[in-house]
Amino acid sequence: MTSSRADAAVSGVPLSTVTELPAARGAVVVASSGQLQAPVVRTVALVDALDHLETGEPLGHRLVIAPADALGDALSTRPEVAERLAGAGVAALAVTGVSSEEASWRDVVEQAGIPLLLLPGPTSSEQLNTEVLGAMLDYQTSVLDRLEEVHRVLVQIVLAGGSLEDLCEQLAGFFDGAAMVTTTDGRVLASAGVHGELEHALSLDCFDRTGRLITENEPVGIRALRGPEAHRAAVRIVAGALDHGLLVAFCSHRMLTGDDVRVLERAATVAALAVTKEQAVSAVESKYRAEFLRDALAGRAGSVEEAIAHARSLGWDIDRPMVVVVAETDEDDAHTTRSPEEVRSLQHRFARAWTHAVAVRDPGCPVMGFSQEVVTLLPVTDTADTDKIMRTVSDVARVVRGDGGGGRRTFSTGVSRPITSVAQLPQAYDEALNAVTVGRQMHGDGALTHFDGLGIFRLLALIPDSKHLRRFVEESLGELATDDSPENADLRQTLSILIDTNMNVAETARLLFFHYNTLRYRIVKLEKMLGPFTTDPQLRLTLALALKVHQMRGI
């Protein structure tokens, strides 16, 4: 091994075990609880450790055995040796033959943050070295046995048809803590814990307020054995080239070591089998669900009674008031540099995020992914108004976005009017599609739009050729159609508010914080550019439409 990182990957006996060896009996231990859990991967004599420092070779997780007089001589001439040993990553200093006169060099070592085992009396370096090597062998054997036991038990769970929940429950027992499986972006798919460990884990700041593990801040693999992050560990669940998510373990009462990570890695290979199996089953179920929902949205699902019964057999409840919600990724997958496999993976993640976010609110709510869109039939109350419906959809969309975390793609969302019958689904679906398409044109990527909020834009969006719209804007607004001059946008705003206030000059001046005479001057200037819109209602209507079209994007 040539690096401390590599040494950390070697199974080592905890320093606490070394302190319990016969050769260390009666030793004074100067170490924190975290340092006592650090692994010792090998031993090295002081003289060899000093040689390592000269060559620059790390001493990661080595126990340096040093006679007290030799250590005292080294530190008296070169006090910086202690800092260099600490920087090289030594696990601890085991000092033999300690007398009552060691205070000077002991202070130097303690200030460097190196754990100390002070061994008084006749304990020899050879005896301690032999016992440490024997303890390391026994410990590594027990770790291998534990790995095999974990693998055997977990494989048996999967072969017996167990779920990810069963897998997590068994792992939680192995760690005497909590375990969970998450998606690649941190949505918890399954979890279990013992003695309140799961509740403790979910209260940590590594989860956001929606319950998503903030995976972008969570390193995978072995971590430093210090701080709160040392009480949890995460590894990837990988099958072939596909990343299925994370397997995470938590333990509130001890720090998780590299050996625990290796147990997790072994468990992750089994979890990959379980995930793959569940995905295969889910794919078959999704096919039937998608076909039914597609038929229902197109009005081909049979009678109302037949559609409700079929939905109920799929675990869905559509016999209640609801709105159709269409969420569509803003990125055009038909014109992308991403590979088809990556696009499918991203779309699957997008649909899965919506399914998870909605299921938390209502497990019987239909959610299905189609191409670039995800369709949800979201239940609403009879008394829910548009504002309340939009707040609900906004909350779900915020959960899917994960408050901006995880590197997910942006998406726009359209919401239909409420419906009370399955027979109204085709119309509601069409309304939601219009809302998401026109909403993106009105507000840009990431828009959330209700069908009733489209107004005149619904009609404008029906014009298939955007060149006609652009020409209409240019002919109607003239030079105000462009932003060649900073004044153009300012004058457009003035014109828009004048029209919105029905040519109320006093109200417009108040809204724009203009003096009345300043606004009168601007109106004269606008009429020179556009014509007598203050007295011509037809011209005013034309200008109002042109301003609406100008707001639309992508024309």
mmCIF file with all atom_site columns, N, CA, C and O in Angstrom, residues 465-481:
data_model
loop_
_atom_site.group_PDB
_atom_site.id
_atom_site.type_symbol
_atom_site.label_atom_id
_atom_site.label_alt_id
_atom_site.label_comp_id
_atom_site.label_asym_id
_atom_site.label_entity_id
_atom_site.label_seq_id
_atom_site.pdbx_PDB_ins_code
_atom_site.Cartn_x
_atom_site.Cartn_y
_atom_site.Cartn_z
_atom_site.occupancy
_atom_site.B_iso_or_equiv
_atom_site.pdbx_formal_charge
_atom_site.auth_seq_id
_atom_site.auth_comp_id
_atom_site.auth_asym_id
_atom_site.auth_atom_id
_atom_site.pdbx_PDB_model_num
ATOM 1  N N  . ASP A 1 465 ? -48.397 28.498 -36.980 1.00 0.00 ? 465 ASP A N  1
ATOM 2  C CA . ASP A 1 465 ? -47.187 29.078 -37.563 1.00 0.00 ? 465 ASP A CA 1
ATOM 3  C C  . ASP A 1 465 ? -46.783 30.319 -36.757 1.00 0.00 ? 465 ASP A C  1
ATOM 4  O O  . ASP A 1 465 ? -47.444 31.363 -36.830 1.00 0.00 ? 465 ASP A O  1
ATOM 5  N N  . SER A 1 466 ? -45.691 30.233 -36.011 1.00 0.00 ? 466 SER A N  1
ATOM 6  C CA . SER A 1 466 ? -45.264 31.352 -35.170 1.00 0.00 ? 466 SER A CA 1
ATOM 7  C C  . SER A 1 466 ? -44.790 32.546 -35.991 1.00 0.00 ? 466 SER A C  1
ATOM 8  O O  . SER A 1 466 ? -44.728 33.664 -35.477 1.00 0.00 ? 466 SER A O  1
ATOM 9  N N  . LYS A 1 467 ? -44.486 32.332 -37.289 1.00 0.00 ? 467 LYS A N  1
ATOM 10 C CA . LYS A 1 467 ? -44.053 33.461 -38.121 1.00 0.00 ? 467 LYS A CA 1
ATOM 11 C C  . LYS A 1 467 ? -45.173 34.495 -38.261 1.00 0.00 ? 467 LYS A C  1
ATOM 12 O O  . LYS A 1 467 ? -44.927 35.698 -38.304 1.00 0.00 ? 467 LYS A O  1
ATOM 13 N N  . HIS A 1 468 ? -46.412 34.005 -38.325 1.00 0.00 ? 468 HIS A N  1
ATOM 14 C CA . HIS A 1 468 ? -47.545 34.926 -38.423 1.00 0.00 ? 468 HIS A CA 1
ATOM 15 C C  . HIS A 1 468 ? -47.657 35.762 -37.158 1.00 0.00 ? 468 HIS A C  1
ATOM 16 O O  . HIS A 1 468 ? -47.970 36.967 -37.220 1.00 0.00 ? 468 HIS A O  1
ATOM 17 N N  . LEU A 1 469 ? -47.420 35.146 -36.015 1.00 0.00 ? 469 LEU A N  1
ATOM 18 C CA . LEU A 1 469 ? -47.489 35.884 -34.754 1.00 0.00 ? 469 LEU A CA 1
ATOM 19 C C  . LEU A 1 469 ? -46.383 36.928 -34.673 1.00 0.00 ? 469 LEU A C  1
ATOM 20 O O  . LEU A 1 469 ? -46.622 38.063 -34.244 1.00 0.00 ? 469 LEU A O  1
ATOM 21 N N  . ARG A 1 470 ? -45.172 36.536 -35.075 1.00 0.00 ? 470 ARG A N  1
ATOM 22 C CA . ARG A 1 470 ? -44.055 37.489 -35.032 1.00 0.00 ? 470 ARG A CA 1
ATOM 23 C C  . ARG A 1 470 ? -44.333 38.688 -35.945 1.00 0.00 ? 470 ARG A C  1
ATOM 24 O O  . ARG A 1 470 ? -44.068 39.840 -35.580 1.00 0.00 ? 470 ARG A O  1
ATOM 25 N N  . ARG A 1 471 ? -44.867 38.406 -37.127 1.00 0.00 ? 471 ARG A N  1
ATOM 26 C CA . ARG A 1 471 ? -45.152 39.493 -38.069 1.00 0.00 ? 471 ARG A CA 1
ATOM 27 C C  . ARG A 1 471 ? -46.230 40.422 -37.506 1.00 0.00 ? 471 ARG A C  1
ATOM 28 O O  . ARG A 1 471 ? -46.148 41.644 -37.636 1.00 0.00 ? 471 ARG A O  1
ATOM 29 N N  . PHE A 1 472 ? -47.233 39.823 -36.853 1.00 0.00 ? 472 PHE A N  1
ATOM 30 C CA . PHE A 1 472 ? -48.301 40.630 -36.252 1.00 0.00 ? 472 PHE A CA 1
ATOM 31 C C  . PHE A 1 472 ? -47.736 41.555 -35.178 1.00 0.00 ? 472 PHE A C  1
ATOM 32 O O  . PHE A 1 472 ? -48.096 42.743 -35.105 1.00 0.00 ? 472 PHE A O  1
ATOM 33 N N  . VAL A 1 473 ? -46.842 41.046 -34.340 1.00 0.00 ? 473 VAL A N  1
ATOM 34 C CA . VAL A 1 473 ? -46.242 41.860 -33.290 1.00 0.00 ? 473 VAL A CA 1
ATOM 35 C C  . VAL A 1 473 ? -45.421 42.993 -33.887 1.00 0.00 ? 473 VAL A C  1
ATOM 36 O O  . VAL A 1 473 ? -45.514 44.155 -33.456 1.00 0.00 ? 473 VAL A O  1
ATOM 37 N N  . GLU A 1 474 ? -44.609 42.680 -34.892 1.00 0.00 ? 474 GLU A N  1
ATOM 38 C CA . GLU A 1 474 ? -43.747 43.694 -35.504 1.00 0.00 ? 474 GLU A CA 1
ATOM 39 C C  . GLU A 1 474 ? -44.571 44.787 -36.190 1.00 0.00 ? 474 GLU A C  1
ATOM 40 O O  . GLU A 1 474 ? -44.237 45.975 -36.107 1.00 0.00 ? 474 GLU A O  1
ATOM 41 N N  . GLU A 1 475 ? -45.662 44.372 -36.878 1.00 0.00 ? 475 GLU A N  1
ATOM 42 C CA . GLU A 1 475 ? -46.482 45.351 -37.581 1.00 0.00 ? 475 GLU A CA 1
ATOM 43 C C  . GLU A 1 475 ? -47.271 46.218 -36.606 1.00 0.00 ? 475 GLU A C  1
ATOM 44 O O  . GLU A 1 475 ? -47.498 47.408 -36.848 1.00 0.00 ? 475 GLU A O  1
ATOM 45 N N  . SER A 1 476 ? -47.687 45.630 -35.479 1.00 0.00 ? 476 SER A N  1
ATOM 46 C CA . SER A 1 476 ? -48.526 46.362 -34.530 1.00 0.00 ? 476 SER A CA 1
ATOM 47 C C  . SER A 1 476 ? -47.707 47.271 -33.617 1.00 0.00 ? 476 SER A C  1
ATOM 48 O O  . SER A 1 476 ? -48.094 48.422 -33.356 1.00 0.00 ? 476 SER A O  1
ATOM 49 N N  . LEU A 1 477 ? -46.571 46.766 -33.107 1.00 0.00 ? 477 LEU A N  1
ATOM 50 C CA . LEU A 1 477 ? -45.789 47.527 -32.134 1.00 0.00 ? 477 LEU A CA 1
ATOM 51 C C  . LEU A 1 477 ? -44.637 48.300 -32.753 1.00 0.00 ? 477 LEU A C  1
ATOM 52 O O  . LEU A 1 477 ? -44.037 49.148 -32.080 1.00 0.00 ? 477 LEU A O  1
ATOM 53 N N  . GLY A 1 478 ? -44.340 48.035 -34.012 1.00 0.00 ? 478 GLY A N  1
ATOM 54 C CA . GLY A 1 478 ? -43.256 48.765 -34.657 1.00 0.00 ? 478 GLY A CA 1
ATOM 55 C C  . GLY A 1 478 ? -41.929 48.560 -33.937 1.00 0.00 ? 478 GLY A C  1
ATOM 56 O O  . GLY A 1 478 ? -41.558 47.436 -33.594 1.00 0.00 ? 478 GLY A O  1
ATOM 57 N N  . GLU A 1 479 ? -41.227 49.677 -33.672 1.00 0.00 ? 479 GLU A N  1
ATOM 58 C CA . GLU A 1 479 ? -39.916 49.553 -33.030 1.00 0.00 ? 479 GLU A CA 1
ATOM 59 C C  . GLU A 1 479 ? -40.025 49.085 -31.576 1.00 0.00 ? 479 GLU A C  1
ATOM 60 O O  . GLU A 1 479 ? -39.053 48.608 -30.993 1.00 0.00 ? 479 GLU A O  1
ATOM 61 N N  . LEU A 1 480 ? -41.209 49.175 -30.977 1.00 0.00 ? 480 LEU A N  1
ATOM 62 C CA . LEU A 1 480 ? -41.388 48.690 -29.610 1.00 0.00 ? 480 LEU A CA 1
ATOM 63 C C  . LEU A 1 480 ? -41.367 47.155 -29.538 1.00 0.00 ? 480 LEU A C  1
ATOM 64 O O  . LEU A 1 480 ? -41.320 46.582 -28.453 1.00 0.00 ? 480 LEU A O  1
ATOM 65 N N  . ALA A 1 481 ? -41.431 46.496 -30.702 1.00 0.00 ? 481 ALA A N  1
ATOM 66 C CA . ALA A 1 481 ? -41.399 45.023 -30.714 1.00 0.00 ? 481 ALA A CA 1
ATOM 67 C C  . ALA A 1 481 ? -40.009 44.493 -30.404 1.00 0.00 ? 481 ALA A C  1
ATOM 68 O O  . ALA A 1 481 ? -39.848 43.301 -30.126 1.00 0.00 ? 481 ALA A O  1
#
